[in-house]
Coordinates of C-alpha atoms and ligand atoms in Angstrom, one line a residue:
Chain A
M1 CA 7.8 12.3 4.4
S2 CA 5.4 14.7 2.8
D3 CA 7.7 17.1 0.7
A4 CA 6.9 16.2 -2.8
S5 CA 10.2 17.1 -3.9
K6 CA 12.1 14.1 -2.1
E7 CA 9.9 11.9 -4.3
W8 CA 11.3 10.0 -7.1
P9 CA 10.4 11.5 -10.4
L10 CA 7.2 9.6 -12.4
W11 CA 7.9 7.9 -15.6
E12 CA 5.4 6.9 -18.3
V13 CA 6.2 3.2 -19.4
F14 CA 5.4 2.2 -23.1
V15 CA 5.2 -1.5 -24.3
R16 CA 6.4 -3.0 -27.4
G17 CA 3.9 -6.5 -27.2
K18 CA 5.8 -8.0 -30.0
G19 CA 7.7 -7.4 -32.9
G20 CA 5.9 -5.3 -35.8
L21 CA 3.7 -3.8 -33.4
S22 CA 4.3 0.2 -32.0
H23 CA 4.7 0.9 -28.1
R24 CA 1.8 1.3 -26.5
H25 CA 1.4 2.7 -23.1
V26 CA 0.6 0.8 -20.1
G27 CA 1.2 2.8 -16.6
S28 CA 3.8 4.9 -14.9
V29 CA 7.0 4.6 -12.4
H30 CA 8.4 6.2 -9.7
A31 CA 12.3 5.8 -10.3
A32 CA 15.3 8.2 -9.6
D33 CA 16.8 8.3 -13.4
A34 CA 16.0 6.9 -17.0
K35 CA 17.7 3.0 -15.6
M36 CA 15.9 2.6 -12.6
A37 CA 12.9 3.9 -14.0
I38 CA 13.5 0.8 -17.1
E39 CA 14.3 -2.0 -14.8
H40 CA 11.4 -0.4 -12.9
A41 CA 8.6 -0.7 -15.9
R42 CA 10.4 -4.1 -16.4
D43 CA 9.5 -5.8 -13.0
T44 CA 6.0 -4.2 -12.7
Y45 CA 4.5 -4.0 -16.4
T46 CA 6.4 -7.8 -18.1
R47 CA 6.2 -10.3 -15.6
R48 CA 4.0 -12.3 -18.0
M49 CA 6.1 -11.3 -21.5
E50 CA 4.0 -8.5 -22.2
G51 CA 6.7 -7.2 -24.6
V52 CA 9.9 -7.3 -26.0
S53 CA 11.2 -3.3 -25.6
L54 CA 10.2 -0.4 -23.1
W55 CA 10.4 3.1 -23.4
V56 CA 10.5 5.2 -20.9
L57 CA 9.6 8.9 -20.5
P58 CA 9.4 11.9 -17.4
S59 CA 5.8 12.4 -17.2
A60 CA 6.3 16.0 -16.5
Q61 CA 7.8 15.9 -20.3
I62 CA 4.2 15.0 -21.7
T63 CA 2.4 18.1 -23.9
S64 CA -1.4 16.8 -23.8
S65 CA -4.7 18.1 -25.7
D66 CA -6.6 20.4 -23.5
P67 CA -9.9 17.9 -23.4
G68 CA -11.9 21.7 -23.7
D69 CA -10.3 21.3 -26.9
A70 CA -11.6 18.7 -27.9
A71 CA -14.7 19.7 -30.0
A72 CA -12.2 22.6 -31.7
L73 CA -9.5 19.6 -32.4
F74 CA -11.4 16.7 -33.3
E75 CA -15.2 17.6 -34.7
P76 CA -14.0 19.1 -38.4
A77 CA -13.4 16.2 -39.1
E78 CA -16.6 14.8 -38.3
D79 CA -18.0 16.5 -41.6
K80 CA -15.6 15.4 -43.8
V81 CA -16.5 12.2 -44.5
Y82 CA -15.4 12.2 -48.5
R83 CA -11.9 11.5 -46.5
H84 CA -13.4 7.4 -46.3
P85 CA -13.4 5.2 -49.6
T86 CA -17.3 4.6 -48.2
F87 CA -17.9 8.1 -49.3
Y88 CA -18.0 6.8 -53.3
K89 CA -19.9 5.4 -54.8
I90 CA -18.6 3.5 -57.5
P91 CA -20.9 1.3 -59.9
D92 CA -21.5 -2.8 -59.4
G93 CA -19.2 -4.6 -61.6
I94 CA -16.2 -2.4 -61.3
T95 CA -13.9 -4.6 -59.6
H96 CA -10.5 -4.0 -57.7
I97 CA -11.0 -0.6 -56.7
Chain B
M1 CA -13.9 -5.9 0.2
Y2 CA -10.5 -4.1 -1.1
T3 CA -12.6 -1.2 -2.0
T4 CA -15.8 -1.0 0.4
D5 CA -16.0 2.2 1.7
L6 CA -14.3 2.0 5.1
S7 CA -14.5 5.8 5.6
G8 CA -16.1 7.3 9.0
K9 CA -19.6 8.5 8.3
G10 CA -20.5 12.3 7.4
K11 CA -16.9 13.1 5.7
G12 CA -19.2 14.0 2.5
K13 CA -19.9 17.6 4.1
A14 CA -16.8 19.6 2.9
E15 CA -17.2 17.8 -0.7
A16 CA -20.9 18.6 -0.4
A17 CA -20.4 22.5 -0.2
V18 CA -18.0 23.2 -3.0
A19 CA -20.4 25.0 -5.4
E20 CA -19.7 23.7 -8.6
D21 CA -21.5 24.5 -12.2
P22 CA -24.9 22.8 -12.4
A23 CA -23.9 22.5 -16.5
L24 CA -20.8 20.9 -16.2
V25 CA -22.3 18.8 -13.4
A26 CA -24.7 17.7 -15.4
A27 CA -22.7 16.9 -18.6
F28 CA -20.5 14.9 -16.6
E29 CA -23.3 12.7 -14.6
A30 CA -25.0 12.2 -17.9
R31 CA -22.1 11.2 -19.7
V32 CA -21.4 8.6 -16.7
A33 CA -24.5 7.3 -17.2
N34 CA -23.7 6.9 -20.6
D35 CA -21.0 4.1 -19.7
E36 CA -18.2 6.7 -21.0
F37 CA -15.1 6.7 -19.8
I38 CA -13.8 9.5 -17.7
E39 CA -10.0 10.6 -18.2
P40 CA -8.0 12.3 -16.2
K41 CA -8.0 15.9 -17.4
D42 CA -11.8 15.7 -17.8
W43 CA -13.8 17.6 -15.5
M44 CA -15.5 15.9 -12.5
P45 CA -17.1 16.9 -9.4
E46 CA -14.7 17.4 -6.6
A47 CA -16.9 14.6 -4.7
Y48 CA -16.3 11.8 -7.5
R49 CA -12.2 13.0 -7.3
K50 CA -11.9 12.6 -3.4
T51 CA -13.8 9.6 -3.3
L52 CA -12.0 7.6 -6.2
V53 CA -8.9 8.6 -4.7
R54 CA -10.2 7.2 -1.3
Q55 CA -11.2 4.0 -2.7
M56 CA -8.3 3.6 -5.4
S57 CA -5.7 4.6 -2.4
Q58 CA -7.4 1.8 -0.2
H59 CA -7.5 -0.5 -3.0
A60 CA -3.3 -0.2 -3.6
H61 CA -2.9 -0.3 0.3
S62 CA -5.0 -3.5 0.2
E63 CA -2.6 -5.2 -2.4
I64 CA 0.6 -4.2 -0.6
V65 CA -0.3 -5.1 3.1
G66 CA -1.8 -8.1 1.9
M67 CA 1.5 -9.3 0.6
L68 CA 2.3 -9.3 4.2
P69 CA 0.3 -12.4 5.5
E70 CA 1.3 -14.8 2.9
G71 CA 4.9 -13.4 2.9
N72 CA 4.7 -14.7 5.7
W73 CA 5.6 -18.3 4.6
I74 CA 7.8 -17.9 1.7
T75 CA 11.0 -19.3 3.7
R76 CA 8.4 -22.0 4.7
A77 CA 6.7 -23.2 1.9
P78 CA 7.0 -27.1 2.0
N79 CA 8.7 -27.3 -1.3
L80 CA 10.4 -25.5 -4.5
R81 CA 7.2 -25.6 -6.7
R82 CA 5.0 -24.1 -4.0
K83 CA 7.7 -21.4 -3.3
A84 CA 8.3 -20.6 -6.6
I85 CA 4.2 -19.8 -7.0
L86 CA 4.0 -17.9 -3.6
L87 CA 7.1 -15.5 -4.7
A88 CA 5.5 -15.6 -8.2
K89 CA 2.2 -14.2 -6.6
V90 CA 3.3 -12.0 -3.9
Q91 CA 5.2 -10.3 -6.3
D92 CA 1.6 -10.2 -8.4
E93 CA -0.1 -8.1 -5.5
A94 CA 2.7 -6.1 -5.2
G95 CA 2.7 -5.1 -9.3
H96 CA -1.1 -4.4 -8.7
G97 CA -0.7 -2.1 -5.8
L98 CA 1.6 0.0 -7.7
Y99 CA -0.8 -0.5 -10.9
L100 CA -3.4 1.1 -8.7
Y101 CA -1.4 3.7 -7.0
S102 CA -0.3 5.0 -10.2
A103 CA -3.8 5.3 -12.0
A104 CA -4.7 6.7 -8.4
E105 CA -1.7 9.7 -9.0
T106 CA -3.7 10.6 -11.8
L107 CA -5.9 12.4 -10.1
G108 CA -3.3 14.8 -8.9
T109 CA -2.5 12.6 -5.5
S110 CA 0.7 12.0 -4.7
R111 CA 2.6 8.7 -3.9
D112 CA 3.7 10.1 -0.5
E113 CA 0.5 11.6 0.4
M114 CA -1.2 8.0 -0.5
T115 CA 2.0 6.8 2.0
E116 CA 2.2 8.9 4.6
A117 CA -2.0 8.4 5.2
L118 CA -1.8 4.7 5.0
L119 CA 1.7 4.5 7.7
S120 CA -0.1 7.1 9.9
G121 CA -3.7 5.2 10.2
K122 CA -5.6 7.6 8.0
A123 CA -6.1 5.5 5.4
K124 CA -7.7 2.3 5.3
Y125 CA -7.4 -1.5 4.0
S126 CA -9.1 -4.4 3.8
T127 CA -10.2 -6.1 7.3
I128 CA -8.8 -9.7 5.3
F129 CA -4.5 -8.6 5.9
N130 CA -5.2 -7.9 9.9
Y131 CA -6.1 -11.7 10.6
P132 CA -2.7 -13.7 11.2
T133 CA -2.0 -17.4 8.9
L134 CA -0.6 -19.6 11.5
T135 CA -0.2 -22.4 9.0
W136 CA 0.3 -23.2 5.8
A137 CA -3.2 -24.1 4.7
D138 CA -3.9 -20.3 4.6
I139 CA -2.4 -19.5 2.2
G140 CA -4.5 -22.4 0.4
A141 CA -7.4 -20.3 1.7
I142 CA -6.1 -16.8 1.5
G143 CA -5.7 -17.7 -3.0
W144 CA -8.7 -19.7 -2.8
L145 CA -11.0 -17.5 -0.8
V146 CA -9.5 -14.2 0.1
D147 CA -8.4 -13.9 -4.2
G148 CA -12.1 -15.3 -4.8
A149 CA -13.2 -12.7 -3.3
A150 CA -10.9 -10.4 -4.6
I151 CA -12.5 -11.0 -8.1
M152 CA -15.9 -11.2 -7.7
N153 CA -15.5 -7.8 -6.9
Q154 CA -12.9 -6.7 -9.7
V155 CA -14.3 -7.8 -12.6
P156 CA -17.2 -5.7 -12.6
L157 CA -14.6 -2.8 -11.7
Q158 CA -13.3 -3.2 -15.0
R159 CA -15.6 -1.3 -16.7
T160 CA -15.2 1.2 -13.8
S161 CA -16.3 4.9 -14.3
Y162 CA -12.4 6.4 -14.4
G163 CA -10.5 5.0 -17.4
P164 CA -7.1 4.6 -15.5
Y165 CA -9.0 2.3 -12.7
A166 CA -10.4 0.3 -15.0
R167 CA -7.5 -0.2 -17.1
A168 CA -5.8 -1.1 -14.2
M169 CA -8.8 -3.4 -12.8
V170 CA -8.2 -5.1 -16.5
R171 CA -4.2 -6.2 -15.7
I172 CA -5.3 -7.1 -12.4
C173 CA -8.1 -9.4 -13.4
K174 CA -6.1 -10.9 -15.9
E175 CA -3.0 -12.2 -13.3
E176 CA -6.0 -12.8 -10.2
S177 CA -7.2 -16.1 -11.4
F178 CA -3.6 -17.6 -11.2
H179 CA -4.0 -16.9 -7.7
Q180 CA -7.2 -18.2 -6.9
R181 CA -6.5 -21.7 -8.6
Q182 CA -3.1 -21.8 -6.7
G183 CA -4.6 -21.5 -3.5
Y184 CA -7.5 -24.0 -4.1
E185 CA -4.9 -26.8 -5.6
I186 CA -2.7 -26.3 -2.0
M187 CA -6.5 -26.9 -0.3
M188 CA -7.0 -29.3 -2.7
H189 CA -3.8 -31.8 -1.7
L190 CA -4.3 -31.2 1.7
A191 CA -7.7 -32.0 2.0
A192 CA -6.9 -35.1 0.0
G193 CA -4.1 -36.0 2.1
T194 CA -3.7 -37.2 5.9
E195 CA -6.1 -36.4 8.4
A196 CA -4.2 -34.1 10.3
Q197 CA -3.5 -32.3 6.4
K198 CA -7.1 -32.4 6.3
R199 CA -7.6 -31.1 9.5
M200 CA -5.3 -28.3 8.6
A201 CA -7.2 -27.2 5.2
Q202 CA -10.7 -27.6 7.5
D203 CA -9.3 -25.6 10.2
A204 CA -7.9 -22.5 7.8
L205 CA -11.3 -22.7 6.4
N206 CA -12.8 -22.2 9.6
R207 CA -11.1 -19.4 10.2
W208 CA -10.7 -17.4 6.6
W209 CA -14.9 -18.2 5.8
W210 CA -16.2 -15.6 7.8
P211 CA -13.7 -13.0 7.2
S212 CA -13.8 -13.2 3.8
L213 CA -17.3 -12.5 4.0
M214 CA -16.9 -9.9 5.7
M215 CA -14.3 -8.1 2.6
F216 CA -17.9 -7.8 0.9
G217 CA -18.4 -4.9 3.0
P218 CA -21.2 -4.0 5.5
P219 CA -25.2 -4.7 4.3
D220 CA -27.0 -2.8 1.8
D221 CA -28.8 -0.8 4.5
K222 CA -25.9 -0.1 6.5
S223 CA -23.7 1.1 3.6
P224 CA -25.3 5.0 2.7
N225 CA -22.8 5.4 -0.2
T226 CA -23.3 2.8 -2.4
E227 CA -26.1 4.7 -4.4
Q228 CA -23.9 7.5 -5.2
S229 CA -21.1 4.8 -5.7
M230 CA -23.2 2.6 -8.1
R231 CA -24.2 6.1 -10.2
W232 CA -20.8 7.1 -10.8
R233 CA -20.2 3.7 -12.2
I234 CA -17.3 3.5 -9.5
K235 CA -19.1 0.5 -7.6
R236 CA -21.4 -1.7 -10.1
D237 CA -23.4 -4.5 -7.7
T238 CA -24.0 -3.8 -4.2
N239 CA -21.9 -5.3 -1.6
D240 CA -25.1 -8.3 -0.5
E241 CA -25.0 -8.9 -4.1
L242 CA -21.6 -9.4 -4.3
R243 CA -21.5 -11.3 -1.1
Q244 CA -24.6 -13.7 -2.4
K245 CA -22.8 -14.5 -5.3
F246 CA -19.6 -15.6 -3.6
V247 CA -21.2 -17.9 -1.5
D248 CA -22.9 -19.9 -4.3
I249 CA -19.9 -19.7 -6.3
T250 CA -17.7 -20.8 -2.9
V251 CA -19.7 -23.5 -1.2
P252 CA -20.1 -26.5 -4.4
Q253 CA -16.0 -25.8 -4.4
A254 CA -15.9 -26.8 -0.6
E255 CA -17.9 -29.8 -0.9
A256 CA -16.0 -31.2 -3.7
I257 CA -12.5 -31.1 -2.0
G258 CA -14.3 -32.7 1.3
L259 CA -14.6 -29.4 3.6
T260 CA -17.5 -28.0 5.3
V261 CA -18.2 -24.0 5.2
P262 CA -18.7 -23.4 8.9
D263 CA -22.2 -22.0 8.6
A264 CA -24.5 -23.9 10.3
A265 CA -27.6 -21.9 8.8
L266 CA -26.1 -22.5 4.9
K267 CA -29.0 -24.1 3.6
W268 CA -29.6 -24.3 -0.3
N269 CA -32.5 -22.4 -1.0
E270 CA -34.9 -23.7 -3.9
E271 CA -37.0 -20.9 -4.2
R272 CA -34.2 -18.3 -4.9
G273 CA -31.7 -20.7 -6.8
A274 CA -29.2 -19.7 -3.9
Y275 CA -27.7 -20.4 -0.9
D276 CA -29.5 -19.0 2.4
F277 CA -26.5 -18.1 5.2
G278 CA -25.8 -17.2 8.2
D279 CA -25.4 -13.3 9.9
V280 CA -21.9 -12.4 9.7
D281 CA -20.4 -10.9 13.0
W282 CA -20.6 -6.8 12.3
E283 CA -19.2 -6.2 15.4
E284 CA -16.3 -7.6 14.5
F285 CA -16.3 -6.5 11.5
Y286 CA -16.3 -2.8 12.7
A287 CA -13.7 -3.6 15.6
V288 CA -11.0 -4.8 12.8
V289 CA -12.3 -1.5 10.5
K290 CA -11.2 0.2 13.5
G291 CA -7.4 -0.9 13.4
E292 CA -8.7 -4.0 16.1
G293 CA -7.8 -7.0 14.2
P294 CA -5.5 -9.3 15.8
V295 CA -2.9 -8.2 14.1
A296 CA -3.0 -5.2 13.0
K297 CA -0.3 -3.7 14.7
E298 CA 2.4 -6.0 13.4
R299 CA 1.1 -5.2 10.2
M300 CA 1.7 -1.6 10.3
Q301 CA 5.1 -1.7 12.0
A302 CA 6.1 -3.6 9.6
R303 CA 4.7 -1.5 7.0
V304 CA 6.6 1.4 8.6
K305 CA 9.7 -0.2 9.2
A306 CA 10.3 -1.2 5.2
W307 CA 9.6 2.4 4.7
E308 CA 11.8 4.0 7.2
D309 CA 14.8 1.2 6.4
G310 CA 14.4 2.1 3.0
A311 CA 14.8 5.8 3.2
W312 CA 18.6 5.9 2.5
V313 CA 18.1 3.8 -0.3
R314 CA 15.2 6.4 -1.6
D315 CA 17.9 8.8 -0.5
A316 CA 21.1 8.0 -2.1
A317 CA 19.2 7.3 -5.7
R318 CA 18.0 10.8 -5.9
V319 CA 21.3 12.4 -5.0
H320 CA 23.1 10.2 -7.3
A321 CA 20.3 10.8 -9.7
E322 CA 20.9 14.9 -9.2
K323 CA 24.7 14.3 -9.2
R324 CA 25.3 12.8 -12.5
A325 CA 22.4 14.9 -14.3
A326 CA 23.9 18.0 -13.0
A327 CA 27.6 15.8 -14.2
K328 CA 26.0 15.5 -17.7
L329 CA 25.3 19.0 -18.1
A330 CA 28.4 20.3 -16.6
A331 CA 30.3 18.2 -19.7
E332 CA 27.9 19.5 -22.6
Ligands
FE2_1 FE1 -3.9 -8.4 -6.2
FE2_2 FE1 -4.2 -12.0 -5.8

């Protein structure tokens, strides 16, 4: 029973809430293959009309950034305030900009 | 409660012995104190990880075992409406178990390890599910009281410090409220029914009231791990606080439908603005934790049987998937 290789693989589940929205991660399921993963995702995550479309993806296929690199990756954006429209002072009376 | 620490005492020793970088520990504590969320790949103290795995898997096991007492009445629900509702409710509980298992797996413990811990008796689940469901009114009492107590505990856990756990709790809380209302509705109808039906409702309340109060766990002065769990934001109110809140909310609900809470000591305390209530029989609680609940053996037998009877399905599906994958590879 504790033989890990006998466990059905883990799949990450993404649900599109409604047309026009992107798929959003909601959790994971175990399933032998992709078709079963969709069935399990449907039963587990969309019992109350939470979605109109599902994606499943083997969890092992996900590459994520290292939390240890978070500063190097994301902090440089902090001193680039000129990327935001509020950085620019536009005189009163100038409209549509 | 589903998440009350039911582990024995002294289990923290090995955990405490692990030497951890004090700077990392301090940074972690500061983040948690600041109500930040901890995510799976973030550094966390081993004791935090272990406590969470224990709490979340115990919570998941409670949802799964919790299907049994109610499942007992699906085929005997009094009409199609009630049957459809009960099926949906029990299916929700399966979903809750699955959300929580998958959240716990992000901490590096496999689903099979958790299942094995449950089936071998190593892991605990809420004591409430070791009581039998003798009549249809018990289904009403469970929804009203047991799910009601669960909601009381789970609402604050939506802000628990571990991200995947908090997100699972948000989903669960959205679904729980229907559980409680359908239970109360059952009780309401029985209490307004014939004399026999009313007696049945009162009898169910009599039997489920005290076990429901036990769900919040031992009194605060007997829960040594509460302080650390509160600091880590994996528990947000003490057992006694939640129990008091539950009594205060539930007593008027019983009165409104003409049922009597089976506690001679129950009395509104004007000064405190809360009910005084009698002592819970903690001897009984600890006996049930140890596995002496009235139907504890049947519950475990049912889970073991389900696991063993399902083995061929798990194996067949896995082998089929492997074969198809191999055939696909060969065809490329
Ligand atoms: Fe639940
Ligand atoms: Fe529930």
